[in-house]
Amino acid sequence: MFFATKSKGFCVEIGEHTTLLARLAQAEASVVVEELKELSSSDPAALSEWVRTTEGKGATGYAHATCGVYPVKRLVRRQTLDLKRVKDPAYFNEIYTQQFRIEPDKYTIKALNFNDGTDYDPAAKVAQKEVLFCGVAGDEVIATQDKLLEHGIYPERLELGTLATLGGMINYLKFKESRSPLLILEMGDEVTQSFIISADGVDISRPIQSGVAAMIPVVQKELGLKDEESARKLFYSNTFDFTSMGGALVKKLLKDLQSSIGFYEVQTGQSIGNVLCTQLPANLGWLGNTIAGSLGVSQLKIDMMPWLESLNIRLADGAAPNPPDERWVGLFSLIASFENAVPDKKK
């Protein structure tokens, strides 16, 4: 953890739509969450103001924080390797350029074991055939760091929020002793990152070139609005109930999703148990229900407080006006130290 004795710490998750913040303190073996705050990512002044007025920054005036970010061009992809070629220096670059369609010299990329997130070792005696490639474009890292510093946040640790979320939810499935696969959708404006995970790790990962922005023209057409900007303002205004047209709004996304789900179910013989939609603002939470209903499954309802207890995370009285819901799993996963988690049956 990033605490000195009797010090405070901060954790920040910045998504395309929403920024979630936590002010933390260390108490014996637990991390105490003293404050939770939600801000709109489209209002950077609000983030600067929160940092300016919150306690615990220290002499530098910066809030030293663990930061989870979701760059648009992030790479989180499971890949099956040809074990005969893993020691070939050119092999991974071929995967990056031919399979992922990226320029590897512009990315920082790490290969991880898909089941536990440890570093992949191609020289291991028994090398795994499945690997999780994770990366971020260098220009996005620099831009993110600059923006954080502008807002008064010093990133002691900068992580792909996607990896924290995946690790957290794999831990949660183990905590609940669930064998049911979970579909996770990280919904951005232009791209939806889709994952199927189980308690054994990341089973499938796929970026879908369809996000929230693709729903705006449908809103315009369905309501007969004059332009897309009017449709966008109404869509995000929280003044209109879109659930009746939800099926039309998610139709394109579902079409792309079905191929991944179908492939997974044929390969494994297992059906998706639940859906978890992350990175959505509160007023678009209904999209999760719409997608889950269209797939014939339920949204995952996380048994939050017992899970946090197993991770040695405690919420102080008054830390948040409402109990944190599923949208906070990424932030709590950033805070957590899974190596120190207490198995439920041992409590």
GROMACS .gro file of C-alpha atoms in nm:
model
  347
    1MET     CA    1   0.000   0.000   0.000
    2PHE     CA    2   0.102   0.363  -0.030
    3PHE     CA    3   0.072   0.469   0.335
    4ALA     CA    4   0.330   0.597   0.576
    5THR     CA    5   0.259   0.555   0.947
    6LYS     CA    6  -0.068   0.729   1.039
    7SER     CA    7  -0.086   0.884   0.692
    8LYS     CA    8  -0.370   0.912   0.446
    9GLY     CA    9  -0.383   0.797   0.090
   10PHE     CA   10  -0.599   0.855  -0.214
   11CYS     CA   11  -0.734   0.633  -0.489
   12VAL     CA   12  -0.870   0.775  -0.814
   13GLU     CA   13  -1.046   0.603  -1.103
   14ILE     CA   14  -1.091   0.814  -1.415
   15GLY     CA   15  -1.319   0.676  -1.684
   16GLU     CA   16  -1.462   0.834  -1.998
   17HIS     CA   17  -1.786   0.928  -1.822
   18THR     CA   18  -1.726   0.922  -1.448
   19THR     CA   19  -1.443   0.992  -1.203
   20LEU     CA   20  -1.455   0.807  -0.869
   21LEU     CA   21  -1.239   0.908  -0.573
   22ALA     CA   22  -1.157   0.768  -0.231
   23ARG     CA   23  -0.974   0.923   0.064
   24LEU     CA   24  -0.816   0.648   0.272
   25ALA     CA   25  -0.647   0.587   0.605
   26GLN     CA   26  -0.460   0.288   0.741
   27ALA     CA   27  -0.593   0.128   1.060
   28GLU     CA   28  -0.410  -0.181   1.186
   29ALA     CA   29  -0.459  -0.448   0.918
   30SER     CA   30  -0.743  -0.268   0.742
   31VAL     CA   31  -0.776   0.014   0.493
   32VAL     CA   32  -1.043   0.259   0.607
   33VAL     CA   33  -1.230   0.449   0.337
   34GLU     CA   34  -1.299   0.789   0.493
   35GLU     CA   35  -1.467   0.947   0.191
   36LEU     CA   36  -1.608   0.838  -0.145
   37LYS     CA   37  -1.678   1.097  -0.413
   38GLU     CA   38  -1.823   1.076  -0.765
   39LEU     CA   39  -1.763   1.345  -1.027
   40SER     CA   40  -1.832   1.382  -1.397
   41SER     CA   41  -1.523   1.328  -1.611
   42SER     CA   42  -1.649   1.610  -1.834
   43ASP     CA   43  -1.609   1.856  -1.544
   44PRO     CA   44  -1.233   1.868  -1.472
   45ALA     CA   45  -1.273   2.180  -1.256
   46ALA     CA   46  -1.472   1.974  -1.005
   47LEU     CA   47  -1.179   1.733  -0.966
   48SER     CA   48  -0.935   2.018  -0.905
   49GLU     CA   49  -1.171   2.166  -0.647
   50TRP     CA   50  -1.206   1.835  -0.463
   51VAL     CA   51  -0.830   1.795  -0.443
   52ARG     CA   52  -0.792   2.156  -0.328
   53THR     CA   53  -1.040   2.121  -0.041
   54THR     CA   54  -0.985   1.764   0.077
   55GLU     CA   55  -0.773   1.670   0.375
   56GLY     CA   56  -0.450   1.471   0.383
   57LYS     CA   57  -0.250   1.611   0.089
   58GLY     CA   58   0.063   1.683   0.289
   59ALA     CA   59   0.322   1.957   0.241
   60THR     CA   60   0.346   1.930  -0.139
   61GLY     CA   61  -0.019   2.019  -0.192
   62TYR     CA   62  -0.059   1.717  -0.420
   63ALA     CA   63  -0.284   1.424  -0.341
   64HIS     CA   64  -0.051   1.125  -0.380
   65ALA     CA   65  -0.273   0.856  -0.528
   66THR     CA   66  -0.309   0.518  -0.687
   67CYS     CA   67  -0.476   0.597  -1.018
   68GLY     CA   68  -0.679   0.366  -1.240
   69VAL     CA   69  -0.728   0.496  -1.593
   70TYR     CA   70  -0.910   0.376  -1.903
   71PRO     CA   71  -0.726   0.508  -2.211
   72VAL     CA   72  -0.933   0.472  -2.527
   73LYS     CA   73  -0.648   0.286  -2.701
   74ARG     CA   74  -0.583   0.043  -2.414
   75LEU     CA   75  -0.495  -0.314  -2.499
   76VAL     CA   76  -0.622  -0.606  -2.290
   77ARG     CA   77  -0.638  -0.917  -2.507
   78ARG     CA   78  -0.615  -1.287  -2.436
   79GLN     CA   79  -0.417  -1.473  -2.701
   80THR     CA   80  -0.331  -1.836  -2.774
   81LEU     CA   81   0.041  -1.873  -2.839
   82ASP     CA   82   0.240  -2.103  -3.062
   83LEU     CA   83   0.473  -2.251  -2.798
   84LYS     CA   84   0.728  -2.338  -3.067
   85ARG     CA   85   0.776  -1.964  -3.132
   86VAL     CA   86   0.754  -1.798  -2.789
   87LYS     CA   87   1.134  -1.762  -2.767
   88ASP     CA   88   1.150  -1.597  -3.110
   89PRO     CA   89   1.216  -1.223  -3.047
   90ALA     CA   90   1.000  -1.129  -3.347
   91TYR     CA   91   0.699  -1.342  -3.253
   92PHE     CA   92   0.519  -1.108  -3.012
   93ASN     CA   93   0.563  -0.813  -3.249
   94GLU     CA   94   0.393  -1.016  -3.520
   95ILE     CA   95   0.097  -1.070  -3.287
   96TYR     CA   96   0.078  -0.698  -3.207
   97THR     CA   97   0.083  -0.590  -3.571
   98GLN     CA   98  -0.112  -0.871  -3.737
   99GLN     CA   99  -0.364  -0.970  -3.468
  100PHE     CA  100  -0.412  -0.648  -3.269
  101ARG     CA  101  -0.344  -0.401  -3.555
  102ILE     CA  102  -0.128  -0.170  -3.343
  103GLU     CA  103   0.219  -0.018  -3.381
  104PRO     CA  104   0.416  -0.187  -3.100
  105ASP     CA  105   0.686   0.084  -3.088
  106LYS     CA  106   0.417   0.331  -2.977
  107TYR     CA  107   0.293   0.107  -2.693
  108THR     CA  108   0.416  -0.022  -2.361
  109ILE     CA  109   0.300  -0.385  -2.353
  110LYS     CA  110   0.323  -0.653  -2.085
  111ALA     CA  111   0.241  -1.024  -2.117
  112LEU     CA  112   0.062  -1.174  -1.816
  113ASN     CA  113  -0.064  -1.520  -1.724
  114PHE     CA  114  -0.437  -1.512  -1.794
  115ASN     CA  115  -0.536  -1.695  -1.474
  116ASP     CA  116  -0.357  -1.498  -1.203
  117GLY     CA  117  -0.206  -1.185  -1.359
  118THR     CA  118   0.156  -1.281  -1.285
  119ASP     CA  119   0.427  -1.207  -1.542
  120TYR     CA  120   0.436  -1.447  -1.834
  121ASP     CA  121   0.770  -1.626  -1.863
  122PRO     CA  122   0.837  -1.776  -2.208
  123ALA     CA  123   1.145  -1.950  -2.065
  124ALA     CA  124   0.949  -2.137  -1.798
  125LYS     CA  125   0.982  -2.516  -1.799
  126VAL     CA  126   0.608  -2.548  -1.858
  127ALA     CA  127   0.512  -2.237  -2.052
  128GLN     CA  128   0.143  -2.155  -2.066
  129LYS     CA  129  -0.023  -2.151  -2.405
  130GLU     CA  130  -0.267  -1.875  -2.309
  131VAL     CA  131  -0.149  -1.524  -2.229
  132LEU     CA  132  -0.309  -1.187  -2.156
  133PHE     CA  133  -0.142  -0.901  -2.342
  134CYS     CA  134  -0.191  -0.565  -2.169
  135GLY     CA  135  -0.073  -0.232  -2.299
  136VAL     CA  136  -0.124   0.139  -2.338
  137ALA     CA  137  -0.008   0.391  -2.596
  138GLY     CA  138   0.282   0.605  -2.476
  139ASP     CA  139   0.118   0.933  -2.580
  140GLU     CA  140  -0.189   0.850  -2.370
  141VAL     CA  141   0.026   0.776  -2.064
  142ILE     CA  142   0.200   1.114  -2.092
  143ALA     CA  143  -0.129   1.299  -2.151
  144THR     CA  144  -0.290   1.123  -1.853
  145GLN     CA  145  -0.001   1.202  -1.620
  146ASP     CA  146  -0.003   1.568  -1.726
  147LYS     CA  147  -0.377   1.600  -1.664
  148LEU     CA  148  -0.351   1.439  -1.320
  149LEU     CA  149  -0.076   1.679  -1.218
  150GLU     CA  150  -0.281   1.974  -1.347
  151HIS     CA  151  -0.561   1.867  -1.112
  152GLY     CA  152  -0.326   1.838  -0.814
  153ILE     CA  153  -0.297   1.458  -0.820
  154TYR     CA  154   0.044   1.294  -0.810
  155PRO     CA  155   0.013   0.939  -0.949
  156GLU     CA  156   0.229   0.722  -0.725
  157ARG     CA  157   0.094   0.426  -0.918
  158LEU     CA  158  -0.075   0.440  -1.257
  159GLU     CA  159  -0.268   0.130  -1.357
  160LEU     CA  160  -0.499   0.016  -1.631
  161GLY     CA  161  -0.831   0.024  -1.449
  162THR     CA  162  -0.946  -0.264  -1.667
  163LEU     CA  163  -0.689  -0.497  -1.508
  164ALA     CA  164  -0.788  -0.395  -1.158
  165THR     CA  165  -1.154  -0.460  -1.239
  166LEU     CA  166  -1.085  -0.800  -1.393
  167GLY     CA  167  -0.869  -0.901  -1.097
  168GLY     CA  168  -1.132  -0.777  -0.853
  169MET     CA  169  -1.416  -0.965  -1.018
  170ILE     CA  170  -1.217  -1.288  -1.046
  171ASN     CA  171  -1.149  -1.252  -0.674
  172TYR     CA  172  -1.520  -1.189  -0.614
  173LEU     CA  173  -1.622  -1.505  -0.803
  174LYS     CA  174  -1.377  -1.702  -0.589
  175PHE     CA  175  -1.512  -1.533  -0.275
  176LYS     CA  176  -1.867  -1.638  -0.370
  177GLU     CA  177  -1.744  -1.982  -0.481
  178SER     CA  178  -1.921  -1.920  -0.811
  179ARG     CA  179  -1.852  -2.139  -1.112
  180SER     CA  180  -2.078  -1.933  -1.336
  181PRO     CA  181  -1.906  -1.728  -1.612
  182LEU     CA  182  -1.949  -1.350  -1.598
  183LEU     CA  183  -1.971  -1.114  -1.895
  184ILE     CA  184  -1.808  -0.776  -1.821
  185LEU     CA  185  -1.870  -0.480  -2.052
  186GLU     CA  186  -1.665  -0.162  -2.017
  187MET     CA  187  -1.875   0.083  -2.215
  188GLY     CA  188  -1.693   0.381  -2.362
  189ASP     CA  189  -1.811   0.634  -2.615
  190GLU     CA  190  -1.673   0.464  -2.926
  191VAL     CA  191  -1.557   0.123  -2.804
  192THR     CA  192  -1.694  -0.139  -2.565
  193GLN     CA  193  -1.434  -0.369  -2.412
  194SER     CA  194  -1.596  -0.709  -2.354
  195PHE     CA  195  -1.465  -0.989  -2.133
  196ILE     CA  196  -1.590  -1.327  -2.022
  197ILE     CA  197  -1.428  -1.430  -1.694
  198SER     CA  198  -1.460  -1.711  -1.445
  199ALA     CA  199  -1.304  -1.784  -1.107
  200ASP     CA  200  -1.017  -1.941  -1.306
  201GLY     CA  201  -0.925  -1.622  -1.494
  202VAL     CA  202  -0.997  -1.430  -1.814
  203ASP     CA  203  -1.153  -1.664  -2.068
  204ILE     CA  204  -1.230  -1.428  -2.359
  205SER     CA  205  -1.149  -1.064  -2.434
  206ARG     CA  206  -1.262  -0.861  -2.731
  207PRO     CA  207  -1.297  -0.490  -2.817
  208ILE     CA  208  -1.625  -0.410  -2.991
  209GLN     CA  209  -1.628  -0.103  -3.214
  210SER     CA  210  -1.960   0.017  -3.079
  211GLY     CA  211  -2.021   0.223  -2.768
  212VAL     CA  212  -2.258   0.473  -2.617
  213ALA     CA  213  -2.208   0.722  -2.902
  214ALA     CA  214  -2.360   0.472  -3.148
  215MET     CA  215  -2.690   0.500  -2.961
  216ILE     CA  216  -2.728   0.875  -3.022
  217PRO     CA  217  -2.840   0.848  -3.392
  218VAL     CA  218  -3.095   0.586  -3.284
  219VAL     CA  219  -3.233   0.824  -3.021
  220GLN     CA  220  -3.255   1.100  -3.281
  221LYS     CA  221  -3.441   0.875  -3.526
  222GLU     CA  222  -3.676   0.719  -3.269
  223LEU     CA  223  -3.777   1.058  -3.123
  224GLY     CA  224  -3.769   1.258  -3.446
  225LEU     CA  225  -3.519   1.512  -3.312
  226LYS     CA  226  -3.364   1.772  -3.543
  227ASP     CA  227  -2.997   1.680  -3.490
  228GLU     CA  228  -2.765   1.446  -3.302
  229GLU     CA  229  -2.655   1.714  -3.055
  230SER     CA  230  -3.013   1.751  -2.933
  231ALA     CA  231  -3.035   1.372  -2.903
  232ARG     CA  232  -2.708   1.359  -2.706
  233LYS     CA  233  -2.819   1.627  -2.460
  234LEU     CA  234  -3.150   1.450  -2.400
  235PHE     CA  235  -2.982   1.111  -2.368
  236TYR     CA  236  -2.751   1.230  -2.090
  237SER     CA  237  -3.000   1.466  -1.923
  238ASN     CA  238  -3.169   1.209  -1.698
  239THR     CA  239  -3.505   1.369  -1.779
  240PHE     CA  240  -3.640   1.107  -2.020
  241ASP     CA  241  -3.707   0.736  -1.973
  242PHE     CA  242  -3.533   0.549  -2.255
  243THR     CA  243  -3.605   0.198  -2.130
  244SER     CA  244  -3.892   0.147  -2.376
  245MET     CA  245  -3.653   0.191  -2.671
  246GLY     CA  246  -3.366   0.014  -2.499
  247GLY     CA  247  -3.377  -0.286  -2.733
  248ALA     CA  248  -3.328  -0.064  -3.037
  249LEU     CA  249  -3.044   0.126  -2.869
  250VAL     CA  250  -2.835  -0.183  -2.789
  251LYS     CA  251  -2.921  -0.380  -3.104
  252LYS     CA  252  -2.588  -0.317  -3.281
  253LEU     CA  253  -2.383  -0.389  -2.969
  254LEU     CA  254  -2.572  -0.712  -2.903
  255LYS     CA  255  -2.520  -0.831  -3.258
  256ASP     CA  256  -2.143  -0.800  -3.214
  257LEU     CA  257  -2.157  -0.955  -2.867
  258GLN     CA  258  -2.349  -1.263  -2.974
  259SER     CA  259  -2.060  -1.401  -3.179
  260SER     CA  260  -1.821  -1.391  -2.882
  261ILE     CA  261  -2.078  -1.540  -2.646
  262GLY     CA  262  -2.177  -1.809  -2.895
  263PHE     CA  263  -1.815  -1.906  -2.956
  264TYR     CA  264  -1.750  -1.926  -2.581
  265GLU     CA  265  -2.056  -2.138  -2.511
  266VAL     CA  266  -1.974  -2.381  -2.793
  267GLN     CA  267  -1.610  -2.411  -2.682
  268THR     CA  268  -1.679  -2.457  -2.311
  269GLY     CA  269  -2.033  -2.592  -2.291
  270GLN     CA  270  -2.106  -2.320  -2.033
  271SER     CA  271  -2.360  -2.040  -2.052
  272ILE     CA  272  -2.309  -1.685  -1.930
  273GLY     CA  273  -2.450  -1.648  -1.579
  274ASN     CA  274  -2.458  -1.270  -1.532
  275VAL     CA  275  -2.362  -0.940  -1.692
  276LEU     CA  276  -2.174  -0.652  -1.530
  277CYS     CA  277  -2.167  -0.320  -1.716
  278THR     CA  278  -1.902  -0.082  -1.588
  279GLN     CA  279  -1.789   0.272  -1.673
  280LEU     CA  280  -2.143   0.403  -1.714
  281PRO     CA  281  -2.266   0.715  -1.532
  282ALA     CA  282  -2.549   0.658  -1.284
  283ASN     CA  283  -2.815   0.799  -1.517
  284LEU     CA  284  -2.731   0.538  -1.782
  285GLY     CA  285  -2.743   0.249  -1.536
  286TRP     CA  286  -3.060   0.121  -1.706
  287LEU     CA  287  -2.845   0.014  -2.003
  288GLY     CA  288  -2.709  -0.274  -1.797
  289ASN     CA  289  -3.058  -0.406  -1.731
  290THR     CA  290  -3.148  -0.367  -2.098
  291ILE     CA  291  -2.842  -0.560  -2.217
  292ALA     CA  292  -2.884  -0.832  -1.954
  293GLY     CA  293  -3.254  -0.870  -2.038
  294SER     CA  294  -3.179  -0.893  -2.409
  295LEU     CA  295  -2.927  -1.171  -2.340
  296GLY     CA  296  -3.173  -1.354  -2.114
  297VAL     CA  297  -2.961  -1.323  -1.799
  298SER     CA  298  -2.950  -1.096  -1.493
  299GLN     CA  299  -2.722  -0.809  -1.400
  300LEU     CA  300  -2.471  -0.909  -1.137
  301LYS     CA  301  -2.564  -0.778  -0.792
  302ILE     CA  302  -2.250  -0.768  -0.583
  303ASP     CA  303  -2.264  -0.859  -0.217
  304MET     CA  304  -2.046  -0.555  -0.158
  305MET     CA  305  -1.991  -0.520   0.216
  306PRO     CA  306  -1.897  -0.885   0.292
  307TRP     CA  307  -1.663  -0.883  -0.009
  308LEU     CA  308  -1.493  -0.563   0.109
  309GLU     CA  309  -1.458  -0.715   0.456
  310SER     CA  310  -1.279  -1.014   0.301
  311LEU     CA  311  -1.038  -0.767   0.138
  312ASN     CA  312  -0.973  -0.589   0.470
  313ILE     CA  313  -1.145  -0.273   0.345
  314ARG     CA  314  -1.377  -0.090   0.581
  315LEU     CA  315  -1.605   0.207   0.513
  316ALA     CA  316  -1.608   0.476   0.780
  317ASP     CA  317  -1.943   0.611   0.895
  318GLY     CA  318  -2.058   0.876   0.652
  319ALA     CA  319  -1.800   0.784   0.387
  320ALA     CA  320  -2.071   0.806   0.122
  321PRO     CA  321  -2.433   0.927   0.121
  322ASN     CA  322  -2.546   0.595  -0.029
  323PRO     CA  323  -2.411   0.240  -0.010
  324PRO     CA  324  -2.169   0.192  -0.302
  325ASP     CA  325  -2.313  -0.012  -0.589
  326GLU     CA  326  -2.156  -0.217  -0.868
  327ARG     CA  327  -2.014   0.091  -1.040
  328TRP     CA  328  -1.752   0.117  -0.763
  329VAL     CA  329  -1.594  -0.227  -0.814
  330GLY     CA  330  -1.305  -0.087  -1.017
  331LEU     CA  331  -1.211   0.167  -0.750
  332PHE     CA  332  -1.234  -0.089  -0.469
  333SER     CA  333  -1.027  -0.331  -0.677
  334LEU     CA  334  -0.757  -0.062  -0.703
  335ILE     CA  335  -0.760  -0.019  -0.325
  336ALA     CA  336  -0.753  -0.390  -0.250
  337SER     CA  337  -0.448  -0.605  -0.188
  338PHE     CA  338  -0.570  -0.945  -0.302
  339GLU     CA  339  -0.270  -1.126  -0.156
  340ASN     CA  340  -0.396  -1.029   0.190
  341ALA     CA  341  -0.760  -1.114   0.129
  342VAL     CA  342  -0.929  -1.338   0.385
  343PRO     CA  343  -1.113  -1.637   0.234
  344ASP     CA  344  -1.477  -1.630   0.341
  345LYS     CA  345  -1.471  -1.978   0.492
  346LYS     CA  346  -1.173  -1.885   0.717
  347LYS     CA  347  -1.340  -1.586   0.883
   0.00000   0.00000   0.00000
